[in-house]
Tab-separated table of C-alpha atoms in Angstrom:
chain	number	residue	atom	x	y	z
C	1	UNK	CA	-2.683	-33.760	-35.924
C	2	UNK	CA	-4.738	-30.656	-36.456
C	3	UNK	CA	-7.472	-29.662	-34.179
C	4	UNK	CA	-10.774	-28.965	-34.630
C	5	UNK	CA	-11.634	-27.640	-31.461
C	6	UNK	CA	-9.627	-26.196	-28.789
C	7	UNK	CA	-11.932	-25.349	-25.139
C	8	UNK	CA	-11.548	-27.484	-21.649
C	9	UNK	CA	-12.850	-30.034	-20.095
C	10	UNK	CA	-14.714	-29.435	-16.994
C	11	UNK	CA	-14.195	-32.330	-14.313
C	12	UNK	CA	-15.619	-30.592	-10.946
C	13	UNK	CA	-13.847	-27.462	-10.149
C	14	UNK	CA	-11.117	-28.849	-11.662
C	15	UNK	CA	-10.486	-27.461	-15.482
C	16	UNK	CA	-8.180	-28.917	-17.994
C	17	UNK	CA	-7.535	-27.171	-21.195
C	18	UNK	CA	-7.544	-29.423	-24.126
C	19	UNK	CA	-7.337	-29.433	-28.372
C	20	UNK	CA	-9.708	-31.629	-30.385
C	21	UNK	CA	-8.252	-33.697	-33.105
C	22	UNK	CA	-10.080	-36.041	-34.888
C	23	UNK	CA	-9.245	-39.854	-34.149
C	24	UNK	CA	-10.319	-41.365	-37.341
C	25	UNK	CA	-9.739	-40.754	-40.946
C	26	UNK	CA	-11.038	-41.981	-44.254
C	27	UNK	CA	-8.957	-44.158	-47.073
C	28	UNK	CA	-12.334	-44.645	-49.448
C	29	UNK	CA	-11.424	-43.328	-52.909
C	30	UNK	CA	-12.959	-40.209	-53.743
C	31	UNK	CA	-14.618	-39.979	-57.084
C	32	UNK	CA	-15.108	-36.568	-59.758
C	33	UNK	CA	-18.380	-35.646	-61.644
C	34	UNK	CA	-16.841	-35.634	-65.451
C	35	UNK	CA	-19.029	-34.962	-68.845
C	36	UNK	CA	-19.597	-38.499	-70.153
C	37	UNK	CA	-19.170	-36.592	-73.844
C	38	UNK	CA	-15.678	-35.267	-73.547
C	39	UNK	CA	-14.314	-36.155	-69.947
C	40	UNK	CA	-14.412	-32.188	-68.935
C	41	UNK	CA	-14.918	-30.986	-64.526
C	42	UNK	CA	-18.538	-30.895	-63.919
C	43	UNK	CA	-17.911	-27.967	-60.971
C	44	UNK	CA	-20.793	-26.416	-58.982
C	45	UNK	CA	-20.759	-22.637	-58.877
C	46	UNK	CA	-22.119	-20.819	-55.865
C	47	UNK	CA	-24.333	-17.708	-56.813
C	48	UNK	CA	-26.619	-15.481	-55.306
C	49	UNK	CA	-30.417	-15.660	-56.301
C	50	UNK	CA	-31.087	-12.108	-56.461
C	51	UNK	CA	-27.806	-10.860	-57.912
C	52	UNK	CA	-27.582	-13.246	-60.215
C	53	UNK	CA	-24.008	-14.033	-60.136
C	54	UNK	CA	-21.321	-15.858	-58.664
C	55	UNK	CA	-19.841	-15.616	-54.553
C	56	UNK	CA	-16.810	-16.307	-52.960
C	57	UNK	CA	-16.481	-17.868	-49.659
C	58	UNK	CA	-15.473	-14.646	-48.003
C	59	UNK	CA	-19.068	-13.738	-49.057
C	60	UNK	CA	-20.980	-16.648	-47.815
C	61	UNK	CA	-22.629	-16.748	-44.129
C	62	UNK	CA	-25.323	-18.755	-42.391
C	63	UNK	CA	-28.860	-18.227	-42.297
C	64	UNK	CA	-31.565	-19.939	-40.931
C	65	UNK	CA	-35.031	-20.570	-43.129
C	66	UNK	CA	-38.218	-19.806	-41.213
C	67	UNK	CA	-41.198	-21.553	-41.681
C	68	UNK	CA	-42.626	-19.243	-44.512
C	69	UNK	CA	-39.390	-18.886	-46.285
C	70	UNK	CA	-37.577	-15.856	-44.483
C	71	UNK	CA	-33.986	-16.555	-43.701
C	72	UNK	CA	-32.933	-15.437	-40.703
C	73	UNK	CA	-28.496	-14.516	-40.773
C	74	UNK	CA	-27.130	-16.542	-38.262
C	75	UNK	CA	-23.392	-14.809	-37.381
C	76	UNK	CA	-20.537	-16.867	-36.081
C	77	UNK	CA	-20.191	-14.004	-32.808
C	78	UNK	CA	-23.720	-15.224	-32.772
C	79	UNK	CA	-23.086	-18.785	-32.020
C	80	UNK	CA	-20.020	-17.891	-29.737
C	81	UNK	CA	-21.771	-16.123	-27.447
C	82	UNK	CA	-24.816	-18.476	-26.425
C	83	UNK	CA	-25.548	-18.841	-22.686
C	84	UNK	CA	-24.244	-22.345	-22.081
C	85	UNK	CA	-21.375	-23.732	-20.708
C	86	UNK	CA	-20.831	-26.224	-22.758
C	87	UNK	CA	-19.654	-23.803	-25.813
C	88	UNK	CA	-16.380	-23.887	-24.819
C	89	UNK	CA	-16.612	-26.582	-22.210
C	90	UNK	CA	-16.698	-30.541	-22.406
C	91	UNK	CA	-18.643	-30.684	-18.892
C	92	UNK	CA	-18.831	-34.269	-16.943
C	93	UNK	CA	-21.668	-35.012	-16.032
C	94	UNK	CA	-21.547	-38.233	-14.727
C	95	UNK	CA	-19.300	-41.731	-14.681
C	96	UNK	CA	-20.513	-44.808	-15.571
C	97	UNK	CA	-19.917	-48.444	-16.516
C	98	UNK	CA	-19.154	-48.802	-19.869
C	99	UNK	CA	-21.521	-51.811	-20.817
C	100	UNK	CA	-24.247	-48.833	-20.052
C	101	UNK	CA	-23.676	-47.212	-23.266
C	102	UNK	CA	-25.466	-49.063	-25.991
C	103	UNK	CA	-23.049	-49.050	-29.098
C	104	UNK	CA	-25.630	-47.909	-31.560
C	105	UNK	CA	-25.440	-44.025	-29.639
C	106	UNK	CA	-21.782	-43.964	-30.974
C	107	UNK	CA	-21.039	-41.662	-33.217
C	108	UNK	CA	-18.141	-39.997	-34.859
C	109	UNK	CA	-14.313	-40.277	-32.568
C	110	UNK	CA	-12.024	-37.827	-31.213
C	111	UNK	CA	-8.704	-37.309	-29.215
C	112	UNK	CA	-8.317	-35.081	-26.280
C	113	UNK	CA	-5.157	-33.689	-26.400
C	114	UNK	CA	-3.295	-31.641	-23.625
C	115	UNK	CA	-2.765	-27.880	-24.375
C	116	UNK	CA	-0.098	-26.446	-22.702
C	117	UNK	CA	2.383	-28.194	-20.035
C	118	UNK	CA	-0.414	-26.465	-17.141
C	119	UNK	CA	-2.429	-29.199	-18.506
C	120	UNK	CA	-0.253	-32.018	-18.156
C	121	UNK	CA	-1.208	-32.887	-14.846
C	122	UNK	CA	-4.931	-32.355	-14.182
C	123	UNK	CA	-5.157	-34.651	-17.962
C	124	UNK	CA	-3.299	-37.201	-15.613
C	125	UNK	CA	-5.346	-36.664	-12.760
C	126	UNK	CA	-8.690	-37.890	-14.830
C	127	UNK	CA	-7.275	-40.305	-17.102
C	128	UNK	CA	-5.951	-42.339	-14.009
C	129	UNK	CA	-9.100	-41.981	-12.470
C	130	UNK	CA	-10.806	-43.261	-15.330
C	131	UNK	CA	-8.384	-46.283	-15.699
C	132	UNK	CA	-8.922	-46.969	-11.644
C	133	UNK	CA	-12.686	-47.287	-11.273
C	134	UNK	CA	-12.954	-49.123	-15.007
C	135	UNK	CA	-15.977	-46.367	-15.762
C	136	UNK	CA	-16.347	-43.891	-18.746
C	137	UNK	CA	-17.348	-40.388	-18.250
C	138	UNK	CA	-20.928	-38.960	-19.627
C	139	UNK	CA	-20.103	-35.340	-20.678
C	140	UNK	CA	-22.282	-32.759	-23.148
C	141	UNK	CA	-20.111	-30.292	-25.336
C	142	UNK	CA	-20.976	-27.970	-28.282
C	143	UNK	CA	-19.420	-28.985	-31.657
C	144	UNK	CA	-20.163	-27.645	-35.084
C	145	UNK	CA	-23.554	-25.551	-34.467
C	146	UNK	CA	-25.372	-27.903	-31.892
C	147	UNK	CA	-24.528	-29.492	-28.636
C	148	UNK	CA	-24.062	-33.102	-28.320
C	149	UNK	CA	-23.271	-36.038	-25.647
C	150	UNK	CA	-19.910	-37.310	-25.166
C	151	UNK	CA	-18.369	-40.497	-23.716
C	152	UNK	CA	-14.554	-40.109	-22.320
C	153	UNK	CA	-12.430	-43.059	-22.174
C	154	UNK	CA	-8.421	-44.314	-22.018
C	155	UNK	CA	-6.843	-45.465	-24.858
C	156	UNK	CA	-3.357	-45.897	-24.492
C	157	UNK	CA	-1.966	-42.900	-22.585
C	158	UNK	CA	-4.773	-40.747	-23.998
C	159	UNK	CA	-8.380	-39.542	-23.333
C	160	UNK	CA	-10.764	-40.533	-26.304
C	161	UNK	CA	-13.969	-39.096	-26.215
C	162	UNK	CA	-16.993	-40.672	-28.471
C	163	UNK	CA	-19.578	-38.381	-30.047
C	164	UNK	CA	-22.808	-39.990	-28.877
C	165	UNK	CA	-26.421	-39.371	-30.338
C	166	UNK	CA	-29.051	-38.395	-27.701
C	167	UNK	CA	-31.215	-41.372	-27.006
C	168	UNK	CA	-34.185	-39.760	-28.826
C	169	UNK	CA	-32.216	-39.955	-31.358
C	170	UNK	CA	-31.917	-44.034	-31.775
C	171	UNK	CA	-34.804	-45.719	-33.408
C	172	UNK	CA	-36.660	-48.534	-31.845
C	173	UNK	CA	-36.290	-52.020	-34.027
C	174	UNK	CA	-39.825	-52.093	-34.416
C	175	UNK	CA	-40.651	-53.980	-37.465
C	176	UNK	CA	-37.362	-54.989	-38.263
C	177	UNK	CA	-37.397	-58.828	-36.633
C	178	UNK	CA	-39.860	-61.442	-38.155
C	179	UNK	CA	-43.172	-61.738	-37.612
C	180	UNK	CA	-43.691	-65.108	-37.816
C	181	UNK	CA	-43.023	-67.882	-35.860
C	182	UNK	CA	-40.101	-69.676	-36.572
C	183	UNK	CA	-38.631	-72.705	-34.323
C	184	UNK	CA	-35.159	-73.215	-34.117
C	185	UNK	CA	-33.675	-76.903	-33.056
C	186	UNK	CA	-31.515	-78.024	-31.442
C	187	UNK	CA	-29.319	-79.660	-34.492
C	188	UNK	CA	-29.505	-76.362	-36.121
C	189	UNK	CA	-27.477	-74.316	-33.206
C	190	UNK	CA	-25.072	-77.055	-32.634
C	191	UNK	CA	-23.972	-76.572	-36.315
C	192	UNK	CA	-24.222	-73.260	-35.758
C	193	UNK	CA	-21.914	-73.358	-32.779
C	194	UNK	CA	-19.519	-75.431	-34.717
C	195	UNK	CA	-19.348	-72.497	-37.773
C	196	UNK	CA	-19.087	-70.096	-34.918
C	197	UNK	CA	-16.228	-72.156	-33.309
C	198	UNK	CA	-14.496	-73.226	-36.610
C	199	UNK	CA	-14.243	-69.278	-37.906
C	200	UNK	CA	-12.938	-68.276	-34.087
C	201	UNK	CA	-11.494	-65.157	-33.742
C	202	UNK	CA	-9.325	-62.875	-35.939
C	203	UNK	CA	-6.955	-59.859	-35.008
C	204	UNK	CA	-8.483	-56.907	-36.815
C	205	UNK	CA	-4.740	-55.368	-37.811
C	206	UNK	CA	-5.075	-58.368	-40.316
C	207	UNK	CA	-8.273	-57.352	-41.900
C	208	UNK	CA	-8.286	-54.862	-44.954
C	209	UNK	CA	-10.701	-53.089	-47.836
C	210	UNK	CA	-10.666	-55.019	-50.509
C	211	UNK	CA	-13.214	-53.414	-52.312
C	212	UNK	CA	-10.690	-49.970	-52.212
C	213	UNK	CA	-7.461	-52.018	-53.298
C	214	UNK	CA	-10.220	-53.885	-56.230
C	215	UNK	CA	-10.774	-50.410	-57.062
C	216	UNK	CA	-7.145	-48.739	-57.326
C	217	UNK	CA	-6.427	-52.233	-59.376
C	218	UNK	CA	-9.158	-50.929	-61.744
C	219	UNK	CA	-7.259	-47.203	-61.773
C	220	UNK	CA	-4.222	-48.484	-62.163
C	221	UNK	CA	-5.338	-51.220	-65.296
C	222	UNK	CA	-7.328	-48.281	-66.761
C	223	UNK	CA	-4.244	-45.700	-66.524
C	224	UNK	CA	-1.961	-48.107	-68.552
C	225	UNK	CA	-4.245	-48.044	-71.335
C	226	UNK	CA	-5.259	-51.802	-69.963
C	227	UNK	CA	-8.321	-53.826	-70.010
C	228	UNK	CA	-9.480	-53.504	-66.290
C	229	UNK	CA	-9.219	-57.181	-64.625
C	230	UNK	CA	-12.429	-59.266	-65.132
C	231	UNK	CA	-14.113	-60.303	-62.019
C	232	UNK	CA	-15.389	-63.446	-60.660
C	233	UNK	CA	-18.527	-65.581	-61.380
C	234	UNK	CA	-20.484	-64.592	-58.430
C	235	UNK	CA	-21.447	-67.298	-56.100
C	236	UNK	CA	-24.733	-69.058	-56.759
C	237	UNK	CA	-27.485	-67.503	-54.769
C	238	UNK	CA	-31.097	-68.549	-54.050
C	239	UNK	CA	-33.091	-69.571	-51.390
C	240	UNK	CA	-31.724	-71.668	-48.687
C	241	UNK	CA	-34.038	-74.541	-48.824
C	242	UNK	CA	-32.319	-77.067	-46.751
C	243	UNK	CA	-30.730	-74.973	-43.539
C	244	UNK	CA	-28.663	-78.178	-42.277
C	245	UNK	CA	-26.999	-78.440	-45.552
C	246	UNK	CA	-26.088	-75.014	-45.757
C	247	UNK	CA	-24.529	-75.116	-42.156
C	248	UNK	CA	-22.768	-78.078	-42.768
C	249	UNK	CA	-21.250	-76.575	-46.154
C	250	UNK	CA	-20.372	-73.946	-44.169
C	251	UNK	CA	-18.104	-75.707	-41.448
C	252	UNK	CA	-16.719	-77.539	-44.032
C	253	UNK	CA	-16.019	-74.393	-45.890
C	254	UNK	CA	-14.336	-72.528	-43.218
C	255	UNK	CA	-12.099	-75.840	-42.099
C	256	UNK	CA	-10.632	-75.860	-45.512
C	257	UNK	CA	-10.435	-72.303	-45.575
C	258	UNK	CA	-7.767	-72.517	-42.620
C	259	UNK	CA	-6.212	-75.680	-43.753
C	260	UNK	CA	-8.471	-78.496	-41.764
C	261	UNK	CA	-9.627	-81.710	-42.824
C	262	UNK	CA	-13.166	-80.677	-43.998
C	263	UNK	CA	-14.611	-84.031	-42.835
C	264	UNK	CA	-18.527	-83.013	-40.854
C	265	UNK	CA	-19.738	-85.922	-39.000
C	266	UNK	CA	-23.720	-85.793	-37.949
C	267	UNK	CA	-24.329	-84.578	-34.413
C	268	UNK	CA	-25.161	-87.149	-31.804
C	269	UNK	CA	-28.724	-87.249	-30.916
C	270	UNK	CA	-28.999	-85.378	-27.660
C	271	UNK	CA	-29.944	-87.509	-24.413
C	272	UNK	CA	-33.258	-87.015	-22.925
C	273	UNK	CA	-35.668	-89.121	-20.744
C	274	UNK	CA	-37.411	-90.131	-23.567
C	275	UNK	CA	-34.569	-91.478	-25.326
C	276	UNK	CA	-33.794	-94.385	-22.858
C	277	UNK	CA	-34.866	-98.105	-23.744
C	278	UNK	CA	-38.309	-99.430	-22.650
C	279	UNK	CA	-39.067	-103.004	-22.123
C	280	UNK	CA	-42.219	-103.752	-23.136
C	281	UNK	CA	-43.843	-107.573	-22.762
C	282	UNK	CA	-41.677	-108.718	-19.805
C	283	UNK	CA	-38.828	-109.453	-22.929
C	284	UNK	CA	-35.070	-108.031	-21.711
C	285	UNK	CA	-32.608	-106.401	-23.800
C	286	UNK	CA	-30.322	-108.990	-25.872
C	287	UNK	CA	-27.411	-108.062	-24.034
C	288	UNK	CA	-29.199	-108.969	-21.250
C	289	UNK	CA	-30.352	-111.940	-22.405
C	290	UNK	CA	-27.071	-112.778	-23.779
C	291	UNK	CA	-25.662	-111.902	-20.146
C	292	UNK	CA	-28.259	-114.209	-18.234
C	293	UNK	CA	-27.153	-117.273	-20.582
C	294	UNK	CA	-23.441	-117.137	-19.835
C	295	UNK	CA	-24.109	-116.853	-16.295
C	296	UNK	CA	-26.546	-119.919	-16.273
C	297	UNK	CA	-24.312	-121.894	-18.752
C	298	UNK	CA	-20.870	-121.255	-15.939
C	299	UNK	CA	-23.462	-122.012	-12.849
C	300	UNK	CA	-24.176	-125.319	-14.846
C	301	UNK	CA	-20.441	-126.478	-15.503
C	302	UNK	CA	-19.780	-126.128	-12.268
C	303	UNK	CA	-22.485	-127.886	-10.564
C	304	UNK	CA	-21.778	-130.891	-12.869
C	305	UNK	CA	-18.226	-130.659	-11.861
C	306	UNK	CA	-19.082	-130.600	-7.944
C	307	UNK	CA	-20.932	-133.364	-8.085
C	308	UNK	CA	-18.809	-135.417	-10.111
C	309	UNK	CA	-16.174	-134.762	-7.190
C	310	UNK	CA	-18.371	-136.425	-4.646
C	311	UNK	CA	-19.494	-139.204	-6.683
C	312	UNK	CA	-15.831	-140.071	-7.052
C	313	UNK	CA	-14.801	-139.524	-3.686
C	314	UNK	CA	-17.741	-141.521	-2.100
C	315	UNK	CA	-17.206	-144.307	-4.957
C	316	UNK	CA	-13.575	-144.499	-3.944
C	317	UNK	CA	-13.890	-144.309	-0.130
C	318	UNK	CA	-16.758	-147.579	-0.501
C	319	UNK	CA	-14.155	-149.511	-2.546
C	320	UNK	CA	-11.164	-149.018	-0.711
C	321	UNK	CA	-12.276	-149.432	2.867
C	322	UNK	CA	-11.554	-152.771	4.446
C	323	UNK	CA	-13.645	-154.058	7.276
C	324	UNK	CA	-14.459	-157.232	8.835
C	325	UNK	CA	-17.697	-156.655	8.470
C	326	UNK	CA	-20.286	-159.674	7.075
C	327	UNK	CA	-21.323	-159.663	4.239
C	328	UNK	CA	-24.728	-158.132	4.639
C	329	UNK	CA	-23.010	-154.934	6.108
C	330	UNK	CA	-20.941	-154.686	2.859
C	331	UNK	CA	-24.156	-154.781	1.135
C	332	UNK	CA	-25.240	-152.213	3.000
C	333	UNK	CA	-22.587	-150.573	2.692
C	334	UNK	CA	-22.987	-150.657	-1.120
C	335	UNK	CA	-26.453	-149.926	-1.202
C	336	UNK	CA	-26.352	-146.533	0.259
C	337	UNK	CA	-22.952	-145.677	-1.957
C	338	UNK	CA	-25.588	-146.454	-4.910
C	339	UNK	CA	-27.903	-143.924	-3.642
C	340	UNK	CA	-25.786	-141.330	-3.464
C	341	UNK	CA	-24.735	-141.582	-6.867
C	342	UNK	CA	-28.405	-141.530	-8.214
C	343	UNK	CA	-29.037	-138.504	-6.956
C	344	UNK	CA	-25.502	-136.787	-7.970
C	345	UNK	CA	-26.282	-138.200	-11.478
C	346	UNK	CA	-29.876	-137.085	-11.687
C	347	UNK	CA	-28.895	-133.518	-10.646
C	348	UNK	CA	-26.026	-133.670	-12.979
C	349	UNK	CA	-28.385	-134.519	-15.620
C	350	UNK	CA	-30.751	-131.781	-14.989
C	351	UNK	CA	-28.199	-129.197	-14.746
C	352	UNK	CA	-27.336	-130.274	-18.458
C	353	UNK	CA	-30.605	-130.211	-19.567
C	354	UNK	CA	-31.076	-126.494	-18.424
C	355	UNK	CA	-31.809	-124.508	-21.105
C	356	UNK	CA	-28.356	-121.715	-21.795
């Protein structure tokens, strides 16, 4: 990869000379200005104002415009000479955690490469520092006419280092959230959990630009002297009047999307204190109810069933026993075997007679 800058990078006393490469690069298509008349180069010329004619870029230098309109040459020996270190230097500053960079500071990427086999190991040195303590180093350098922030990092074996925007430089959202008050419930992120949970992750090597390979089909159609493919009936839009639907449509959407059975069943209603049973008027639940009669109906059967036990036994012990007893004693006898019964029966019957 070619550099773009070659200079060190500053860690202490410790120097480590180092190339610049960019770590990114651009597949977009790139487009020409054409005559829509005959097809022909639109080109832009570059001429001087008061000659009147046209440069080359041997010719052409930098100049800054005053306030009232004087330009002031600006030479490259000019910009090569300033009195900081950081025009040659990417100086460290400082390490920090990562999470204390907010992303939107980010700005373009680079490499770090190591120049020269002197630089092998202090490039080492710091990127195994930088793995160890899990930080990123804060450093300022001077790129391209201005001096900017830096973040260094590992990726892989190498030292990345992110062109970061000075935090004057990042606008504050004001403005940009609603202004009105707008309540969200609880049905409404549960849904929205389940689309979040349903689309899951993806590995980013599998992602592409469609819109660039739409495009080169276009080229290509256009090349062959063939009608350019026609493209879909764009999904109906419009306001989202009915935000439960839509969330729903969308689980169901990304479920069949990966092959699962689209079915969306309505969300339990969440437990709270409220949500529990009251019993109002001394009445009990029906299951209750239905509880207390089979437990008075078994309590019944077997109190009738006790005491027709000990109506039989008693009945059978007065018959059976044999005594020499007169007769008034048998009477007796009998008489009190009769009063036990009434009693057995009359319970018996009122155990019945209890309403189940």
């Amino acid at each position: 990869m070619r550099s773009i800058w070659n200079g060190a990078i500053s860690f202490g006393l410790v120097s480590i000379p180092i190339k610049l490469v960019n770590a990114t690069e651009s597949h977009s298509i790139s487009f020409r200005q054409i005559h829509n008349e005959d097809g022909g180069r639109i080109r832009y010329r570059k001429v001087c104002e008061l000659e009147d004619r046209e440069v080359t870029q041997s010719e052409i230098g930098k100049g800054y415009e005053d306030a009232d309109g004087t330009i002031i040459p600006i030479t490259d020996e000019d910009l090569a000479q300033l009195p900081i270190p950081t025009a040659k230097t990417i100086e460290i500053v400082a390490f920090v955690p990562a999470d204390r960079i907010d992303p939107l500071q980010m700005d373009a990427a680079y490499y770090l490469a190591a120049s020269g086999a002197p630089a092998a190991k202090p490039y080492t040195l710091l990127r195994e520092a930088l793995k160890r303590s899990n930080k990123v180093a804060i450093a300022k350098f001077a790129l391209r006419g201005r001096e900017r922030l830096g973040m260094l990092r590992v990726v892989g074996d190498a030292i990345a280092m992110h062109g970061l925007l000075w935090p004057d430089e990042v606008r504050a959202p004001e403005g940009v959230a609603p202004d009105t008050g707008v309540t969200v419930r609880d049905k409404e992120l549960d849904l929205a959990d389940a689309l979040m949970d349903t689309l899951g992750e993806v590995d980013l090597e599998d992602l592409h630009d469609e819109y660039r390979e739409a495009v080169e089909e276009v080229i290509a159609a256009k090349a062959a002297g063939e009608a350019p493919p026609e493209a879909p009936e764009p999904a109906a839009g419009g306001k989202v009047l009915d935000l439960m639907a839509a969330l729903e449509s969308s689980v169901r959407a990304a479920k069949e999307s990966r092959g699962e059975h689209a079915e969306v069943r309505p969300l339990p209603e969440r437990k709270t204190a409220r949500a529990a049973p009251k019993q109002t008027g001394g009445k009990k639940s029906t299951s209750t109810a239905a509880t207390s009669a089979a437990a008075k109906k078994a309590a019944a059967k077997k109190t009738t069933a006790s005491s027709a036990r000990k109506s039989t036994a008693k009945s059978t012990q007065g018959s059976t026993k044999k005594t020499a007893a007169s007769k008034s004693t048998a009477k007796s006898t009998a008489g009190k075997s009769t009063a036990a019964k009434k009693p057995a029966a009359k319970k018996s019957t009122t155990s019945r007679k209890r309403p189940a």
